Amino acid sequence: MEFRNVIRNRLDGKNSDEELRLVAQGAADGSVPDYQLSAWLMAAYCRPLSIDETAALTVAMANSGQRIDLTGLPRPWVDKHSTGGVGDKTSLVVLPLLAACGITIVKMSGRGLGITGGTVDKLESIPGFRMDLTPEEMKAQAKEIGIAITGQSQDLAPADKALYAIRDVTATVDSIPLIVSSILSKKIAGGAEIVVLDVKCGSGAFMTNLERASELAQALVLIGNRAGLSTHAVITDMSQPLGRAVGNILEVREAVEILTGGIGRFAELCVALAAHTLVAAGKAADSDEATRLARETLSSGRAADEAKQWFRTQGATLDVFNDRLPEAPIKLVVNNTFGNGWVEQVDASVVGKTVVALGGGRENKSDTIDPLVGVECLKHVADTVQEGEPLFVVHASTEKAAQAACANLLSAISVSSRSVPEPPLILNTYG
Ligand code: URA
């Protein structure tokens, strides 16, 4: 089959299953050149794939490499995935919590791109932590300790790796069928039977409004269920940074705080996502029981013990629970200059861009990042604030970078003279 016909058919709005298999296989093995894949992706962006086509492409991408068979491991096999946000370190808390409840977690995570950070970068900021486990190592580790996470490799869903790199440079990331096939192909290849998807919504996420986030969540649930995964989606707020820390090692530190008794909005989100997953996995009868179980697993220290074992087993040479973590050389406090009042906005997108500019995120896939830099957000929407009170702490590698970050961060904040309600954490659930 000539690939130019596959492109032409996409422009006419229709590809057969065989053609979609050719897209996935051609991307994975390099037999279709990037310029033709780029043309197909742009055609798919303009003439979006139907539900049937998205399902066929998803399965073809999942089959483009190895698929981990988790037979022999304790059930249920669960994967939790976030579409990505600013300060989103929930996986570092929720995954060991779930593993401590007897759920097997095998997961492929991604690197951060643009303002949305990635779990791979956060875990790699822990010296020694390995994110290159082979499928065989993943399975063996999950059997031993209940949890294993790897980065994206040529082994699992290689079609996604190739297509995502082209989407990134051809402005075709923001297409719901392409996002759905990208996310779910990796979940299927990873071997999970239950998937909980945290669809982030707001200025710090791919989906900036609830309508688009709902469209994505519903498509994920529909296609995931069709592909045989029990799929659940939770739309959560990403209009302001999640928790206090944005930046890789800072986020690890905050995750450790929550695992060892920390409280607040980020902790509440971890409990809510864990509870949703515990119900989906049959570990609790309803949301109340699941919430109690999630809280108890955190407060008893069982989630922290699981995380310690996980980090050690996966190669960490530094004990993030006891050792002093490395820090950026410069710290600068940004104080409130807007008068007394209530915080009305902490724009997640501005904070995310500031962290990228500090070197804590990447503009391009090939950029290297500085794991130590970032921003601590000391105030959140609805908090009271006094003139001169600290709003942020910038962690930077140079004085100049820190000063530039301070100026940006002040544009993220607005303060109201009237009280402001706290925005809801969970905006909707599907599945
Ligand atoms: N996350 C993914 O894994 N793929 C996308 O296309 C977007 C977000």
Short mmCIF file of C-alpha atoms and ligand atoms in Angstrom, two decimals:
data_model
loop_
_atom_site.label_atom_id
_atom_site.label_comp_id
_atom_site.label_asym_id
_atom_site.label_seq_id
_atom_site.Cartn_x
_atom_site.Cartn_y
_atom_site.Cartn_z
CA MET A 1 0.00 0.00 0.00
CA GLU A 2 1.36 3.40 -0.94
CA PHE A 3 1.47 5.74 2.07
CA ARG A 4 0.44 8.71 -0.09
CA ASN A 5 -2.98 7.02 -0.42
CA VAL A 6 -3.21 6.71 3.36
CA ILE A 7 -2.63 10.48 3.57
CA ARG A 8 -5.13 11.19 0.78
CA ASN A 9 -7.77 9.01 2.46
CA ARG A 10 -7.22 10.87 5.74
CA LEU A 11 -7.77 14.14 3.90
CA ASP A 12 -11.06 12.60 2.69
CA GLY A 13 -11.84 11.79 6.35
CA LYS A 14 -11.51 7.98 6.31
CA ASN A 15 -8.77 5.41 6.95
CA SER A 16 -9.23 1.63 7.08
CA ASP A 17 -7.94 -0.44 10.01
CA GLU A 18 -5.19 -1.73 7.73
CA GLU A 19 -4.12 1.82 6.89
CA LEU A 20 -4.03 2.76 10.58
CA ARG A 21 -1.89 -0.32 11.30
CA LEU A 22 0.47 0.93 8.60
CA VAL A 23 0.69 4.36 10.30
CA ALA A 24 1.57 2.74 13.65
CA GLN A 25 3.99 0.18 12.25
CA GLY A 26 5.59 2.67 9.87
CA ALA A 27 6.19 5.07 12.77
CA ALA A 28 7.56 2.34 15.03
CA ASP A 29 10.00 0.74 12.58
CA GLY A 30 10.86 3.85 10.58
CA SER A 31 9.58 2.38 7.30
CA VAL A 32 7.37 5.45 6.73
CA PRO A 33 9.51 8.60 6.63
CA ASP A 34 8.84 11.48 9.04
CA TYR A 35 7.72 13.81 6.24
CA GLN A 36 4.90 11.45 5.28
CA LEU A 37 3.95 10.84 8.92
CA SER A 38 3.91 14.64 9.42
CA ALA A 39 1.55 15.03 6.48
CA TRP A 40 -0.73 12.28 7.81
CA LEU A 41 -0.72 13.82 11.30
CA MET A 42 -1.67 17.23 9.95
CA ALA A 43 -4.45 15.61 7.89
CA ALA A 44 -5.61 13.76 11.05
CA TYR A 45 -5.53 17.04 12.96
CA CYS A 46 -7.77 18.72 10.37
CA ARG A 47 -9.98 15.66 9.72
CA PRO A 48 -10.17 14.06 13.20
CA LEU A 49 -10.36 10.29 13.48
CA SER A 50 -13.79 8.81 14.28
CA ILE A 51 -14.31 6.75 17.45
CA ASP A 52 -13.83 3.51 15.45
CA GLU A 53 -10.69 4.85 13.80
CA THR A 54 -9.30 6.07 17.14
CA ALA A 55 -9.91 2.62 18.67
CA ALA A 56 -8.16 0.92 15.73
CA LEU A 57 -5.16 3.29 15.87
CA THR A 58 -4.90 2.84 19.66
CA VAL A 59 -4.70 -0.95 19.39
CA ALA A 60 -2.28 -0.74 16.44
CA MET A 61 0.00 1.57 18.45
CA ALA A 62 -0.19 -0.71 21.51
CA ASN A 63 0.80 -3.64 19.25
CA SER A 64 3.72 -1.74 17.68
CA GLY A 65 6.10 -3.08 20.37
CA GLN A 66 6.08 -5.48 23.29
CA ARG A 67 3.06 -5.85 25.54
CA ILE A 68 3.76 -6.71 29.16
CA ASP A 69 1.84 -9.77 30.25
CA LEU A 70 1.25 -9.50 33.99
CA THR A 71 -0.05 -13.06 34.37
CA GLY A 72 1.18 -14.47 37.67
CA LEU A 73 1.18 -11.11 39.50
CA PRO A 74 -1.41 -10.39 42.21
CA ARG A 75 -4.54 -8.71 40.83
CA PRO A 76 -5.82 -6.12 40.24
CA TRP A 77 -3.28 -4.60 37.84
CA VAL A 78 -3.75 -0.86 37.86
CA ASP A 79 -2.28 2.16 36.11
CA LYS A 80 -2.97 5.75 37.10
CA HIS A 81 -2.16 8.44 34.56
CA SER A 82 -2.30 12.22 34.55
CA THR A 83 -2.60 14.27 31.40
CA GLY A 84 -0.05 16.58 32.99
CA GLY A 85 -0.06 19.79 34.93
CA VAL A 86 2.03 22.33 36.84
CA GLY A 87 3.31 20.88 40.12
CA ASP A 88 1.55 17.57 39.50
CA LYS A 89 3.42 15.04 41.64
CA THR A 90 0.38 12.97 42.58
CA SER A 91 1.87 9.74 41.17
CA LEU A 92 4.68 9.89 43.74
CA VAL A 93 2.11 9.71 46.53
CA VAL A 94 -0.84 7.83 45.04
CA LEU A 95 1.07 4.94 43.44
CA PRO A 96 2.86 3.71 46.59
CA LEU A 97 -0.37 4.29 48.53
CA LEU A 98 -2.23 1.97 46.13
CA ALA A 99 0.59 -0.59 46.15
CA ALA A 100 0.41 -0.59 49.97
CA CYS A 101 -3.29 -1.53 49.60
CA GLY A 102 -2.38 -4.67 47.64
CA ILE A 103 -2.80 -3.30 44.12
CA THR A 104 -0.14 -4.16 41.53
CA ILE A 105 1.14 -1.01 39.81
CA VAL A 106 3.03 -1.29 36.52
CA LYS A 107 3.32 1.99 34.71
CA MET A 108 5.09 3.75 31.89
CA SER A 109 5.57 7.45 32.58
CA GLY A 110 6.56 10.36 30.41
CA ARG A 111 9.00 13.24 30.57
CA GLY A 112 7.78 16.79 31.00
CA LEU A 113 7.29 18.95 27.95
CA GLY A 114 6.48 22.65 28.07
CA ILE A 115 4.81 23.74 31.28
CA THR A 116 3.53 20.28 32.24
CA GLY A 117 6.12 18.36 34.24
CA GLY A 118 6.69 14.62 33.89
CA THR A 119 6.99 11.85 36.47
CA VAL A 120 10.18 10.57 34.79
CA ASP A 121 11.96 13.89 35.45
CA LYS A 122 10.74 14.04 39.05
CA LEU A 123 11.91 10.52 39.87
CA GLU A 124 15.18 10.97 37.98
CA SER A 125 15.94 13.97 40.18
CA ILE A 126 16.56 11.38 42.93
CA PRO A 127 20.21 10.35 42.45
CA GLY A 128 20.49 6.79 41.13
CA PHE A 129 16.79 6.32 40.36
CA ARG A 130 16.44 4.18 37.21
CA MET A 131 13.71 4.97 34.69
CA ASP A 132 14.96 2.53 32.06
CA LEU A 133 13.59 -0.76 33.36
CA THR A 134 13.01 -3.39 30.68
CA PRO A 135 9.58 -5.07 30.50
CA GLU A 136 11.13 -8.14 32.18
CA GLU A 137 12.61 -6.03 35.00
CA MET A 138 9.27 -4.24 35.43
CA LYS A 139 7.43 -7.48 35.87
CA ALA A 140 10.00 -8.94 38.26
CA GLN A 141 10.04 -5.77 40.41
CA ALA A 142 6.23 -5.50 40.49
CA LYS A 143 6.10 -9.15 41.59
CA GLU A 144 8.58 -8.47 44.39
CA ILE A 145 7.29 -5.15 45.79
CA GLY A 146 3.98 -4.44 44.01
CA ILE A 147 5.15 -1.41 42.02
CA ALA A 148 7.38 -0.65 39.03
CA ILE A 149 7.59 2.43 36.81
CA THR A 150 9.62 3.00 33.69
CA GLY A 151 10.13 5.75 31.13
CA GLN A 152 9.14 5.44 27.49
CA SER A 153 11.47 3.18 25.51
CA GLN A 154 11.61 1.44 22.17
CA ASP A 155 10.09 -1.63 23.85
CA LEU A 156 6.60 -0.37 24.73
CA ALA A 157 4.36 1.43 22.20
CA PRO A 158 7.29 2.68 20.08
CA ALA A 159 4.77 4.09 17.57
CA ASP A 160 3.70 6.62 20.21
CA LYS A 161 7.27 7.66 20.90
CA ALA A 162 7.85 8.38 17.19
CA LEU A 163 4.47 9.99 16.51
CA TYR A 164 4.56 12.14 19.65
CA ALA A 165 7.98 13.55 18.69
CA ILE A 166 6.58 14.58 15.28
CA ARG A 167 3.33 15.92 16.77
CA ASP A 168 5.38 18.08 19.09
CA VAL A 169 7.15 19.87 16.21
CA THR A 170 4.21 20.00 13.79
CA ALA A 171 1.67 21.64 16.17
CA THR A 172 -0.54 18.55 16.07
CA VAL A 173 -0.45 17.60 19.77
CA ASP A 174 -3.80 19.19 20.55
CA SER A 175 -6.09 16.68 18.83
CA ILE A 176 -8.35 14.56 21.04
CA PRO A 177 -8.18 11.34 18.93
CA LEU A 178 -4.37 11.62 18.76
CA ILE A 179 -4.10 12.29 22.52
CA VAL A 180 -6.43 9.36 23.29
CA SER A 181 -4.50 6.89 21.12
CA SER A 182 -1.20 8.15 22.54
CA ILE A 183 -2.23 7.75 26.18
CA LEU A 184 -4.19 4.51 25.89
CA SER A 185 -1.71 2.67 23.64
CA LYS A 186 0.85 2.97 26.46
CA LYS A 187 -1.65 1.80 29.07
CA ILE A 188 -2.56 -1.27 27.00
CA ALA A 189 1.09 -2.09 26.28
CA GLY A 190 1.90 -1.77 30.00
CA GLY A 191 -0.47 -4.62 30.83
CA ALA A 192 -2.91 -2.87 33.20
CA GLU A 193 -6.52 -4.04 33.40
CA ILE A 194 -7.83 -0.97 35.27
CA VAL A 195 -6.82 2.56 34.36
CA VAL A 196 -7.63 5.75 36.26
CA LEU A 197 -6.99 8.90 34.25
CA ASP A 198 -6.54 12.26 35.94
CA VAL A 199 -7.59 14.71 33.23
CA LYS A 200 -6.22 18.09 34.24
CA CYS A 201 -8.26 21.19 33.36
CA GLY A 202 -7.16 24.83 33.51
CA SER A 203 -4.43 27.20 32.43
CA GLY A 204 -1.68 24.79 33.54
CA ALA A 205 -2.96 21.86 31.46
CA PHE A 206 -3.42 20.76 27.85
CA MET A 207 -7.16 21.20 28.27
CA THR A 208 -7.75 24.75 29.43
CA ASN A 209 -11.55 24.59 29.68
CA LEU A 210 -14.05 22.13 31.09
CA GLU A 211 -15.74 21.49 27.76
CA ARG A 212 -12.51 20.22 26.12
CA ALA A 213 -11.47 18.33 29.25
CA SER A 214 -14.88 16.59 29.34
CA GLU A 215 -14.59 15.73 25.66
CA LEU A 216 -11.17 14.18 26.29
CA ALA A 217 -12.29 12.33 29.44
CA GLN A 218 -15.31 10.83 27.72
CA ALA A 219 -13.29 9.77 24.67
CA LEU A 220 -10.66 8.14 26.91
CA VAL A 221 -13.30 6.18 28.83
CA LEU A 222 -15.12 5.09 25.68
CA ILE A 223 -12.04 3.96 23.75
CA GLY A 224 -10.34 2.47 26.83
CA ASN A 225 -13.39 0.35 27.67
CA ARG A 226 -13.64 -0.75 24.05
CA ALA A 227 -10.04 -1.87 24.14
CA GLY A 228 -10.84 -4.04 27.17
CA LEU A 229 -9.49 -1.76 29.91
CA SER A 230 -11.75 -0.81 32.79
CA THR A 231 -11.29 2.93 32.31
CA HIS A 232 -12.16 5.75 34.72
CA ALA A 233 -11.52 9.47 34.29
CA VAL A 234 -11.48 12.23 36.90
CA ILE A 235 -11.31 15.85 35.75
CA THR A 236 -9.31 17.87 38.28
CA ASP A 237 -8.52 21.55 38.67
CA MET A 238 -5.29 22.85 37.14
CA SER A 239 -6.05 26.57 37.14
CA GLN A 240 -3.43 27.09 39.86
CA PRO A 241 -0.27 25.06 40.63
CA LEU A 242 -0.98 21.83 42.45
CA GLY A 243 0.39 22.03 45.97
CA ARG A 244 3.34 24.18 46.95
CA ALA A 245 6.25 22.97 44.81
CA VAL A 246 6.85 23.26 41.07
CA GLY A 247 10.22 21.89 39.97
CA ASN A 248 11.57 18.38 40.13
CA ILE A 249 13.47 17.86 43.39
CA LEU A 250 11.17 20.34 45.17
CA GLU A 251 8.20 18.21 44.14
CA VAL A 252 9.87 15.03 45.41
CA ARG A 253 10.34 16.78 48.75
CA GLU A 254 6.68 17.81 48.85
CA ALA A 255 5.54 14.27 47.95
CA VAL A 256 7.64 12.95 50.87
CA GLU A 257 5.96 15.48 53.18
CA ILE A 258 2.52 14.23 52.17
CA LEU A 259 3.59 10.59 52.56
CA THR A 260 4.74 11.44 56.09
CA GLY A 261 1.63 13.23 57.32
CA GLY A 262 1.43 16.51 55.38
CA ILE A 263 -2.01 18.04 54.81
CA GLY A 264 -3.63 20.51 52.42
CA ARG A 265 -5.21 20.69 49.00
CA PHE A 266 -2.58 18.52 47.31
CA ALA A 267 -2.95 15.83 50.01
CA GLU A 268 -6.72 15.97 49.54
CA LEU A 269 -6.36 15.40 45.81
CA CYS A 270 -4.09 12.39 46.42
CA VAL A 271 -6.67 10.91 48.79
CA ALA A 272 -9.51 11.56 46.32
CA LEU A 273 -7.68 9.98 43.38
CA ALA A 274 -6.57 7.02 45.48
CA ALA A 275 -10.12 6.54 46.77
CA HIS A 276 -11.53 6.62 43.25
CA THR A 277 -8.98 3.98 42.21
CA LEU A 278 -9.62 1.79 45.27
CA VAL A 279 -13.32 1.63 44.36
CA ALA A 280 -12.53 0.92 40.69
CA ALA A 281 -10.14 -1.84 41.78
CA GLY A 282 -12.69 -3.45 44.10
CA LYS A 283 -10.66 -2.71 47.26
CA ALA A 284 -13.49 -0.67 48.79
CA ALA A 285 -17.25 -0.86 48.43
CA ASP A 286 -17.86 2.85 48.06
CA SER A 287 -16.24 6.25 48.11
CA ASP A 288 -16.52 6.72 51.91
CA GLU A 289 -14.87 3.39 52.69
CA ALA A 290 -12.20 4.06 50.06
CA THR A 291 -11.47 7.53 51.45
CA ARG A 292 -11.05 6.09 54.96
CA LEU A 293 -8.72 3.38 53.61
CA ALA A 294 -6.64 5.92 51.64
CA ARG A 295 -6.29 8.22 54.67
CA GLU A 296 -5.40 5.35 56.98
CA THR A 297 -2.78 4.03 54.53
CA LEU A 298 -1.13 7.46 54.56
CA SER A 299 -1.41 8.17 58.30
CA SER A 300 -0.19 4.70 59.35
CA GLY A 301 3.02 5.18 57.37
CA ARG A 302 2.30 2.16 55.14
CA ALA A 303 2.32 4.30 51.97
CA ALA A 304 5.63 5.87 53.05
CA ASP A 305 7.15 2.44 53.75
CA GLU A 306 6.08 1.26 50.30
CA ALA A 307 7.58 4.38 48.70
CA LYS A 308 10.89 3.88 50.56
CA GLN A 309 11.09 0.29 49.35
CA TRP A 310 10.15 1.32 45.81
CA PHE A 311 12.76 4.10 45.59
CA ARG A 312 15.49 1.84 47.03
CA THR A 313 14.62 -1.10 44.78
CA GLN A 314 14.59 1.11 41.71
CA GLY A 315 18.13 2.30 42.38
CA ALA A 316 17.87 5.48 44.51
CA THR A 317 21.22 6.10 46.19
CA LEU A 318 19.83 8.87 48.38
CA ASP A 319 17.18 8.27 51.05
CA VAL A 320 14.73 11.06 50.26
CA PHE A 321 12.93 10.41 53.57
CA ASN A 322 15.99 10.96 55.76
CA ASP A 323 18.91 12.48 53.83
CA ARG A 324 19.18 16.16 53.06
CA LEU A 325 18.15 16.73 49.44
CA PRO A 326 20.39 18.78 47.15
CA GLU A 327 19.30 22.42 46.70
CA ALA A 328 19.70 25.13 44.07
CA PRO A 329 22.39 27.71 45.00
CA ILE A 330 20.12 30.79 44.91
CA LYS A 331 16.87 31.28 46.82
CA LEU A 332 14.84 34.47 46.43
CA VAL A 333 11.59 35.34 48.18
CA VAL A 334 8.90 37.21 46.20
CA ASN A 335 6.76 39.39 48.49
CA ASN A 336 3.21 40.63 48.01
CA THR A 337 2.97 44.14 46.56
CA PHE A 338 -0.79 44.09 45.88
CA GLY A 339 -2.03 45.09 49.32
CA ASN A 340 -4.11 43.16 51.85
CA GLY A 341 -6.86 40.86 50.61
CA TRP A 342 -7.64 37.43 49.26
CA VAL A 343 -5.72 35.62 46.53
CA GLU A 344 -7.93 35.58 43.45
CA GLN A 345 -5.58 33.89 40.98
CA VAL A 346 -2.24 32.09 40.85
CA ASP A 347 -1.97 31.45 37.14
CA ALA A 348 -0.55 27.93 36.69
CA SER A 349 0.59 28.66 33.17
CA VAL A 350 2.71 31.66 34.27
CA VAL A 351 4.27 29.65 37.12
CA GLY A 352 4.92 26.72 34.74
CA LYS A 353 6.59 28.99 32.15
CA THR A 354 8.71 30.55 34.89
CA VAL A 355 9.99 27.14 35.95
CA VAL A 356 10.78 26.22 32.34
CA ALA A 357 12.70 29.52 31.98
CA LEU A 358 14.65 28.72 35.18
CA GLY A 359 15.75 25.47 33.47
CA GLY A 360 13.40 23.15 35.37
CA GLY A 361 11.41 22.14 32.29
CA ARG A 362 12.08 21.73 28.60
CA GLU A 363 10.89 23.64 25.53
CA ASN A 364 12.12 20.86 23.23
CA LYS A 365 12.29 17.13 23.81
CA SER A 366 16.10 17.17 23.59
CA ASP A 367 16.64 19.91 26.23
CA THR A 368 18.33 18.91 29.47
CA ILE A 369 16.82 20.11 32.73
CA ASP A 370 18.15 21.29 36.06
CA PRO A 371 16.42 19.12 38.71
CA LEU A 372 17.13 21.58 41.54
CA VAL A 373 15.46 24.74 40.26
CA GLY A 374 11.80 25.67 40.65
CA VAL A 375 9.26 27.74 42.50
CA GLU A 376 7.51 27.28 45.83
CA CYS A 377 4.02 28.77 45.79
CA LEU A 378 3.22 29.84 49.33
CA LYS A 379 -0.27 31.16 48.61
CA HIS A 380 -3.24 29.65 46.81
CA VAL A 381 -6.60 30.90 45.61
CA ALA A 382 -8.87 31.92 48.53
CA ASP A 383 -5.96 32.40 50.98
CA THR A 384 -5.75 35.71 52.80
CA VAL A 385 -2.63 37.74 52.15
CA GLN A 386 -1.04 40.82 53.71
CA GLU A 387 1.04 43.48 51.98
CA GLY A 388 4.71 42.41 52.11
CA GLU A 389 3.95 38.78 52.94
CA PRO A 390 5.96 36.15 50.98
CA LEU A 391 4.09 34.77 47.94
CA PHE A 392 6.77 32.60 46.29
CA VAL A 393 10.29 31.31 46.85
CA VAL A 394 12.35 31.03 43.66
CA HIS A 395 15.07 28.33 43.54
CA ALA A 396 17.52 29.27 40.78
CA SER A 397 20.98 28.48 39.50
CA THR A 398 21.96 32.15 39.05
CA GLU A 399 20.98 35.51 40.56
CA LYS A 400 19.97 36.80 37.11
CA ALA A 401 17.61 33.87 36.48
CA ALA A 402 16.10 34.35 39.95
CA GLN A 403 15.44 38.07 39.33
CA ALA A 404 13.76 37.35 35.98
CA ALA A 405 11.58 34.69 37.65
CA CYS A 406 10.47 37.17 40.36
CA ALA A 407 9.20 39.62 37.76
CA ASN A 408 7.26 36.86 35.93
CA LEU A 409 5.74 35.47 39.09
CA LEU A 410 4.20 38.76 40.12
CA SER A 411 2.17 38.66 36.89
CA ALA A 412 0.73 35.26 37.93
CA ILE A 413 -0.98 36.67 41.03
CA SER A 414 -4.02 38.81 41.55
CA VAL A 415 -5.39 39.88 44.93
CA SER A 416 -8.99 40.84 45.59
CA SER A 417 -10.30 43.10 48.33
CA ARG A 418 -13.25 40.68 48.75
CA SER A 419 -13.12 37.09 49.93
CA VAL A 420 -12.73 34.52 47.17
CA PRO A 421 -14.19 30.96 47.27
CA GLU A 422 -11.80 28.01 47.02
CA PRO A 423 -12.17 26.39 43.58
CA PRO A 424 -13.33 22.76 43.58
CA LEU A 425 -10.59 20.11 43.35
CA ILE A 426 -12.64 17.64 41.30
CA LEU A 427 -14.68 19.01 38.43
CA ASN A 428 -16.25 15.79 37.12
CA THR A 429 -15.84 12.02 36.93
CA TYR A 430 -16.56 9.52 34.15
CA GLY A 431 -16.61 5.73 34.27
N1 URA B 1 0.07 12.68 27.14
C1 URA B 1 0.40 11.69 26.28
O1 URA B 1 0.91 10.65 26.69
N2 URA B 1 0.12 11.87 24.98
C2 URA B 1 -0.46 12.96 24.48
O2 URA B 1 -0.70 13.03 23.31
C3 URA B 1 -0.77 14.00 25.38
C4 URA B 1 -0.51 13.82 26.71
#
